[in-house]
Amino acid sequence: MTYNRLTMDDLVNIRRRDTNQKASVNIGDLIKITLDKQEVIGIVLQVDDKTMKLQNARGEIKWISLYVIYEVLQYNNKKGAFIVDKKKNHTNKKSQTKN
């Protein structure tokens, strides 16, 4: 197990409370967070009780509170858990006629 140093920004972001609702994110999700008028886009690497670990496009690791305003850009679909099949199955329907 490797340990990364926490920066002052990480300590501030861990204590952040922008909302009362906890973010519902999973490992592997691509999310966008707005922190102090700055957008952070990253992949969720780890989720704890109150924090999440993100990696941005430059490879930087950031720890952020789960109580932030966020947007999920893409879900982690490794197992297809969030894929919804929008095609309708018309083969099982019986046609009804008026008598």
mmCIF file with all atom_site columns, C-alpha atoms in Angstrom:
data_model
loop_
_atom_site.group_PDB
_atom_site.id
_atom_site.type_symbol
_atom_site.label_atom_id
_atom_site.label_alt_id
_atom_site.label_comp_id
_atom_site.label_asym_id
_atom_site.label_entity_id
_atom_site.label_seq_id
_atom_site.pdbx_PDB_ins_code
_atom_site.Cartn_x
_atom_site.Cartn_y
_atom_site.Cartn_z
_atom_site.occupancy
_atom_site.B_iso_or_equiv
_atom_site.pdbx_formal_charge
_atom_site.auth_seq_id
_atom_site.auth_comp_id
_atom_site.auth_asym_id
_atom_site.auth_atom_id
_atom_site.pdbx_PDB_model_num
ATOM 1  C CA . MET A 1 1  ? 0.000   0.000   0.000   1.00 0.00 ? 1  MET A CA 1
ATOM 2  C CA . THR A 1 2  ? 1.412   3.366   -0.977  1.00 0.00 ? 2  THR A CA 1
ATOM 3  C CA . TYR A 1 3  ? 0.690   6.595   0.800   1.00 0.00 ? 3  TYR A CA 1
ATOM 4  C CA . ASN A 1 4  ? 0.367   9.960   -0.895  1.00 0.00 ? 4  ASN A CA 1
ATOM 5  C CA . ARG A 1 5  ? 0.963   13.246  0.847   1.00 0.00 ? 5  ARG A CA 1
ATOM 6  C CA . LEU A 1 6  ? -2.051  15.405  1.442   1.00 0.00 ? 6  LEU A CA 1
ATOM 7  C CA . THR A 1 7  ? -1.705  18.978  0.245   1.00 0.00 ? 7  THR A CA 1
ATOM 8  C CA . MET A 1 8  ? -3.300  21.995  1.915   1.00 0.00 ? 8  MET A CA 1
ATOM 9  C CA . ASP A 1 9  ? -5.881  22.019  -0.904  1.00 0.00 ? 9  ASP A CA 1
ATOM 10 C CA . ASP A 1 10 ? -6.747  18.399  -0.108  1.00 0.00 ? 10 ASP A CA 1
ATOM 11 C CA . LEU A 1 11 ? -7.263  19.229  3.579   1.00 0.00 ? 11 LEU A CA 1
ATOM 12 C CA . VAL A 1 12 ? -9.561  22.127  2.652   1.00 0.00 ? 12 VAL A CA 1
ATOM 13 C CA . ASN A 1 13 ? -11.483 20.004  0.127   1.00 0.00 ? 13 ASN A CA 1
ATOM 14 C CA . ILE A 1 14 ? -11.937 17.130  2.597   1.00 0.00 ? 14 ILE A CA 1
ATOM 15 C CA . ARG A 1 15 ? -13.672 19.477  5.074   1.00 0.00 ? 15 ARG A CA 1
ATOM 16 C CA . ARG A 1 16 ? -15.830 21.100  2.356   1.00 0.00 ? 16 ARG A CA 1
ATOM 17 C CA . ARG A 1 17 ? -19.633 21.039  2.776   1.00 0.00 ? 17 ARG A CA 1
ATOM 18 C CA . ASP A 1 18 ? -21.291 22.558  -0.307  1.00 0.00 ? 18 ASP A CA 1
ATOM 19 C CA . THR A 1 19 ? -24.453 20.484  0.127   1.00 0.00 ? 19 THR A CA 1
ATOM 20 C CA . ASN A 1 20 ? -26.193 18.376  2.772   1.00 0.00 ? 20 ASN A CA 1
ATOM 21 C CA . GLN A 1 21 ? -26.565 15.398  0.451   1.00 0.00 ? 21 GLN A CA 1
ATOM 22 C CA . LYS A 1 22 ? -23.752 12.896  0.038   1.00 0.00 ? 22 LYS A CA 1
ATOM 23 C CA . ALA A 1 23 ? -22.554 12.277  -3.537  1.00 0.00 ? 23 ALA A CA 1
ATOM 24 C CA . SER A 1 24 ? -23.587 8.918   -4.976  1.00 0.00 ? 24 SER A CA 1
ATOM 25 C CA . VAL A 1 25 ? -20.464 7.944   -6.924  1.00 0.00 ? 25 VAL A CA 1
ATOM 26 C CA . ASN A 1 26 ? -18.711 4.653   -7.550  1.00 0.00 ? 26 ASN A CA 1
ATOM 27 C CA . ILE A 1 27 ? -15.142 3.702   -8.328  1.00 0.00 ? 27 ILE A CA 1
ATOM 28 C CA . GLY A 1 28 ? -14.456 4.285   -12.026 1.00 0.00 ? 28 GLY A CA 1
ATOM 29 C CA . ASP A 1 29 ? -17.060 7.038   -12.539 1.00 0.00 ? 29 ASP A CA 1
ATOM 30 C CA . LEU A 1 30 ? -15.972 10.119  -14.506 1.00 0.00 ? 30 LEU A CA 1
ATOM 31 C CA . ILE A 1 31 ? -17.266 13.162  -12.614 1.00 0.00 ? 31 ILE A CA 1
ATOM 32 C CA . LYS A 1 32 ? -17.113 16.956  -12.769 1.00 0.00 ? 32 LYS A CA 1
ATOM 33 C CA . ILE A 1 33 ? -16.950 19.042  -9.592  1.00 0.00 ? 33 ILE A CA 1
ATOM 34 C CA . THR A 1 34 ? -16.907 22.835  -9.287  1.00 0.00 ? 34 THR A CA 1
ATOM 35 C CA . LEU A 1 35 ? -14.611 24.021  -6.497  1.00 0.00 ? 35 LEU A CA 1
ATOM 36 C CA . ASP A 1 36 ? -14.171 27.750  -5.925  1.00 0.00 ? 36 ASP A CA 1
ATOM 37 C CA . LYS A 1 37 ? -15.252 28.664  -9.492  1.00 0.00 ? 37 LYS A CA 1
ATOM 38 C CA . GLN A 1 38 ? -12.873 26.049  -10.902 1.00 0.00 ? 38 GLN A CA 1
ATOM 39 C CA . GLU A 1 39 ? -13.976 22.820  -12.570 1.00 0.00 ? 39 GLU A CA 1
ATOM 40 C CA . VAL A 1 40 ? -12.283 19.566  -11.611 1.00 0.00 ? 40 VAL A CA 1
ATOM 41 C CA . ILE A 1 41 ? -12.874 16.572  -13.886 1.00 0.00 ? 41 ILE A CA 1
ATOM 42 C CA . GLY A 1 42 ? -11.557 13.223  -12.775 1.00 0.00 ? 42 GLY A CA 1
ATOM 43 C CA . ILE A 1 43 ? -12.050 9.510   -12.320 1.00 0.00 ? 43 ILE A CA 1
ATOM 44 C CA . VAL A 1 44 ? -13.075 8.244   -8.899  1.00 0.00 ? 44 VAL A CA 1
ATOM 45 C CA . LEU A 1 45 ? -10.346 5.943   -7.580  1.00 0.00 ? 45 LEU A CA 1
ATOM 46 C CA . GLN A 1 46 ? -11.589 5.365   -4.026  1.00 0.00 ? 46 GLN A CA 1
ATOM 47 C CA . VAL A 1 47 ? -14.679 6.190   -1.967  1.00 0.00 ? 47 VAL A CA 1
ATOM 48 C CA . ASP A 1 48 ? -14.720 6.366   1.848   1.00 0.00 ? 48 ASP A CA 1
ATOM 49 C CA . ASP A 1 49 ? -17.464 7.358   4.284   1.00 0.00 ? 49 ASP A CA 1
ATOM 50 C CA . LYS A 1 50 ? -16.953 11.095  3.783   1.00 0.00 ? 50 LYS A CA 1
ATOM 51 C CA . THR A 1 51 ? -14.347 11.486  1.028   1.00 0.00 ? 51 THR A CA 1
ATOM 52 C CA . MET A 1 52 ? -13.418 10.352  -2.453  1.00 0.00 ? 52 MET A CA 1
ATOM 53 C CA . LYS A 1 53 ? -10.083 10.117  -4.224  1.00 0.00 ? 53 LYS A CA 1
ATOM 54 C CA . LEU A 1 54 ? -9.962  11.534  -7.776  1.00 0.00 ? 54 LEU A CA 1
ATOM 55 C CA . GLN A 1 55 ? -7.364  11.416  -10.516 1.00 0.00 ? 55 GLN A CA 1
ATOM 56 C CA . ASN A 1 56 ? -7.468  14.156  -13.146 1.00 0.00 ? 56 ASN A CA 1
ATOM 57 C CA . ALA A 1 57 ? -6.181  14.073  -16.733 1.00 0.00 ? 57 ALA A CA 1
ATOM 58 C CA . ARG A 1 58 ? -2.710  15.232  -15.654 1.00 0.00 ? 58 ARG A CA 1
ATOM 59 C CA . GLY A 1 59 ? -2.413  12.299  -13.253 1.00 0.00 ? 59 GLY A CA 1
ATOM 60 C CA . GLU A 1 60 ? -2.777  14.451  -10.134 1.00 0.00 ? 60 GLU A CA 1
ATOM 61 C CA . ILE A 1 61 ? -4.502  12.831  -7.164  1.00 0.00 ? 61 ILE A CA 1
ATOM 62 C CA . LYS A 1 62 ? -7.020  14.908  -5.201  1.00 0.00 ? 62 LYS A CA 1
ATOM 63 C CA . TRP A 1 63 ? -9.022  14.066  -2.089  1.00 0.00 ? 63 TRP A CA 1
ATOM 64 C CA . ILE A 1 64 ? -12.445 15.717  -2.023  1.00 0.00 ? 64 ILE A CA 1
ATOM 65 C CA . SER A 1 65 ? -15.429 15.593  0.309   1.00 0.00 ? 65 SER A CA 1
ATOM 66 C CA . LEU A 1 66 ? -18.508 13.668  -0.798  1.00 0.00 ? 66 LEU A CA 1
ATOM 67 C CA . TYR A 1 67 ? -20.624 16.683  0.193   1.00 0.00 ? 67 TYR A CA 1
ATOM 68 C CA . VAL A 1 68 ? -19.971 18.680  -2.990  1.00 0.00 ? 68 VAL A CA 1
ATOM 69 C CA . ILE A 1 69 ? -22.054 19.613  -6.000  1.00 0.00 ? 69 ILE A CA 1
ATOM 70 C CA . TYR A 1 70 ? -21.094 17.240  -8.784  1.00 0.00 ? 70 TYR A CA 1
ATOM 71 C CA . GLU A 1 71 ? -22.153 15.840  -12.137 1.00 0.00 ? 71 GLU A CA 1
ATOM 72 C CA . VAL A 1 72 ? -21.508 12.299  -13.327 1.00 0.00 ? 72 VAL A CA 1
ATOM 73 C CA . LEU A 1 73 ? -20.228 12.516  -16.893 1.00 0.00 ? 73 LEU A CA 1
ATOM 74 C CA . GLN A 1 74 ? -19.914 8.768   -17.402 1.00 0.00 ? 74 GLN A CA 1
ATOM 75 C CA . TYR A 1 75 ? -20.721 5.835   -15.165 1.00 0.00 ? 75 TYR A CA 1
ATOM 76 C CA . ASN A 1 76 ? -18.370 2.904   -14.744 1.00 0.00 ? 76 ASN A CA 1
ATOM 77 C CA . ASN A 1 77 ? -20.071 0.296   -16.958 1.00 0.00 ? 77 ASN A CA 1
ATOM 78 C CA . LYS A 1 78 ? -17.658 -2.591  -16.494 1.00 0.00 ? 78 LYS A CA 1
ATOM 79 C CA . LYS A 1 79 ? -20.436 -4.930  -15.470 1.00 0.00 ? 79 LYS A CA 1
ATOM 80 C CA . GLY A 1 80 ? -23.184 -3.162  -17.398 1.00 0.00 ? 80 GLY A CA 1
ATOM 81 C CA . ALA A 1 81 ? -25.033 -2.281  -14.210 1.00 0.00 ? 81 ALA A CA 1
ATOM 82 C CA . PHE A 1 82 ? -26.205 1.106   -15.443 1.00 0.00 ? 82 PHE A CA 1
ATOM 83 C CA . ILE A 1 83 ? -26.869 0.249   -19.090 1.00 0.00 ? 83 ILE A CA 1
ATOM 84 C CA . VAL A 1 84 ? -30.551 0.560   -19.921 1.00 0.00 ? 84 VAL A CA 1
ATOM 85 C CA . ASP A 1 85 ? -31.842 -1.195  -23.011 1.00 0.00 ? 85 ASP A CA 1
ATOM 86 C CA . LYS A 1 86 ? -34.218 1.260   -24.681 1.00 0.00 ? 86 LYS A CA 1
ATOM 87 C CA . LYS A 1 87 ? -35.266 -1.121  -27.459 1.00 0.00 ? 87 LYS A CA 1
ATOM 88 C CA . LYS A 1 88 ? -38.803 -2.372  -27.082 1.00 0.00 ? 88 LYS A CA 1
ATOM 89 C CA . ASN A 1 89 ? -39.577 -6.025  -27.393 1.00 0.00 ? 89 ASN A CA 1
ATOM 90 C CA . HIS A 1 90 ? -42.541 -6.304  -29.727 1.00 0.00 ? 90 HIS A CA 1
ATOM 91 C CA . THR A 1 91 ? -42.372 -10.077 -30.220 1.00 0.00 ? 91 THR A CA 1
ATOM 92 C CA . ASN A 1 92 ? -44.319 -10.938 -27.072 1.00 0.00 ? 92 ASN A CA 1
ATOM 93 C CA . LYS A 1 93 ? -47.214 -8.568  -27.674 1.00 0.00 ? 93 LYS A CA 1
ATOM 94 C CA . LYS A 1 94 ? -50.414 -10.002 -29.042 1.00 0.00 ? 94 LYS A CA 1
ATOM 95 C CA . SER A 1 95 ? -52.362 -7.838  -31.414 1.00 0.00 ? 95 SER A CA 1
ATOM 96 C CA . GLN A 1 96 ? -55.834 -7.161  -30.225 1.00 0.00 ? 96 GLN A CA 1
ATOM 97 C CA . THR A 1 97 ? -58.629 -6.423  -32.657 1.00 0.00 ? 97 THR A CA 1
ATOM 98 C CA . LYS A 1 98 ? -61.954 -4.808  -31.972 1.00 0.00 ? 98 LYS A CA 1
ATOM 99 C CA . ASN A 1 99 ? -64.979 -7.062  -32.402 1.00 0.00 ? 99 ASN A CA 1
#
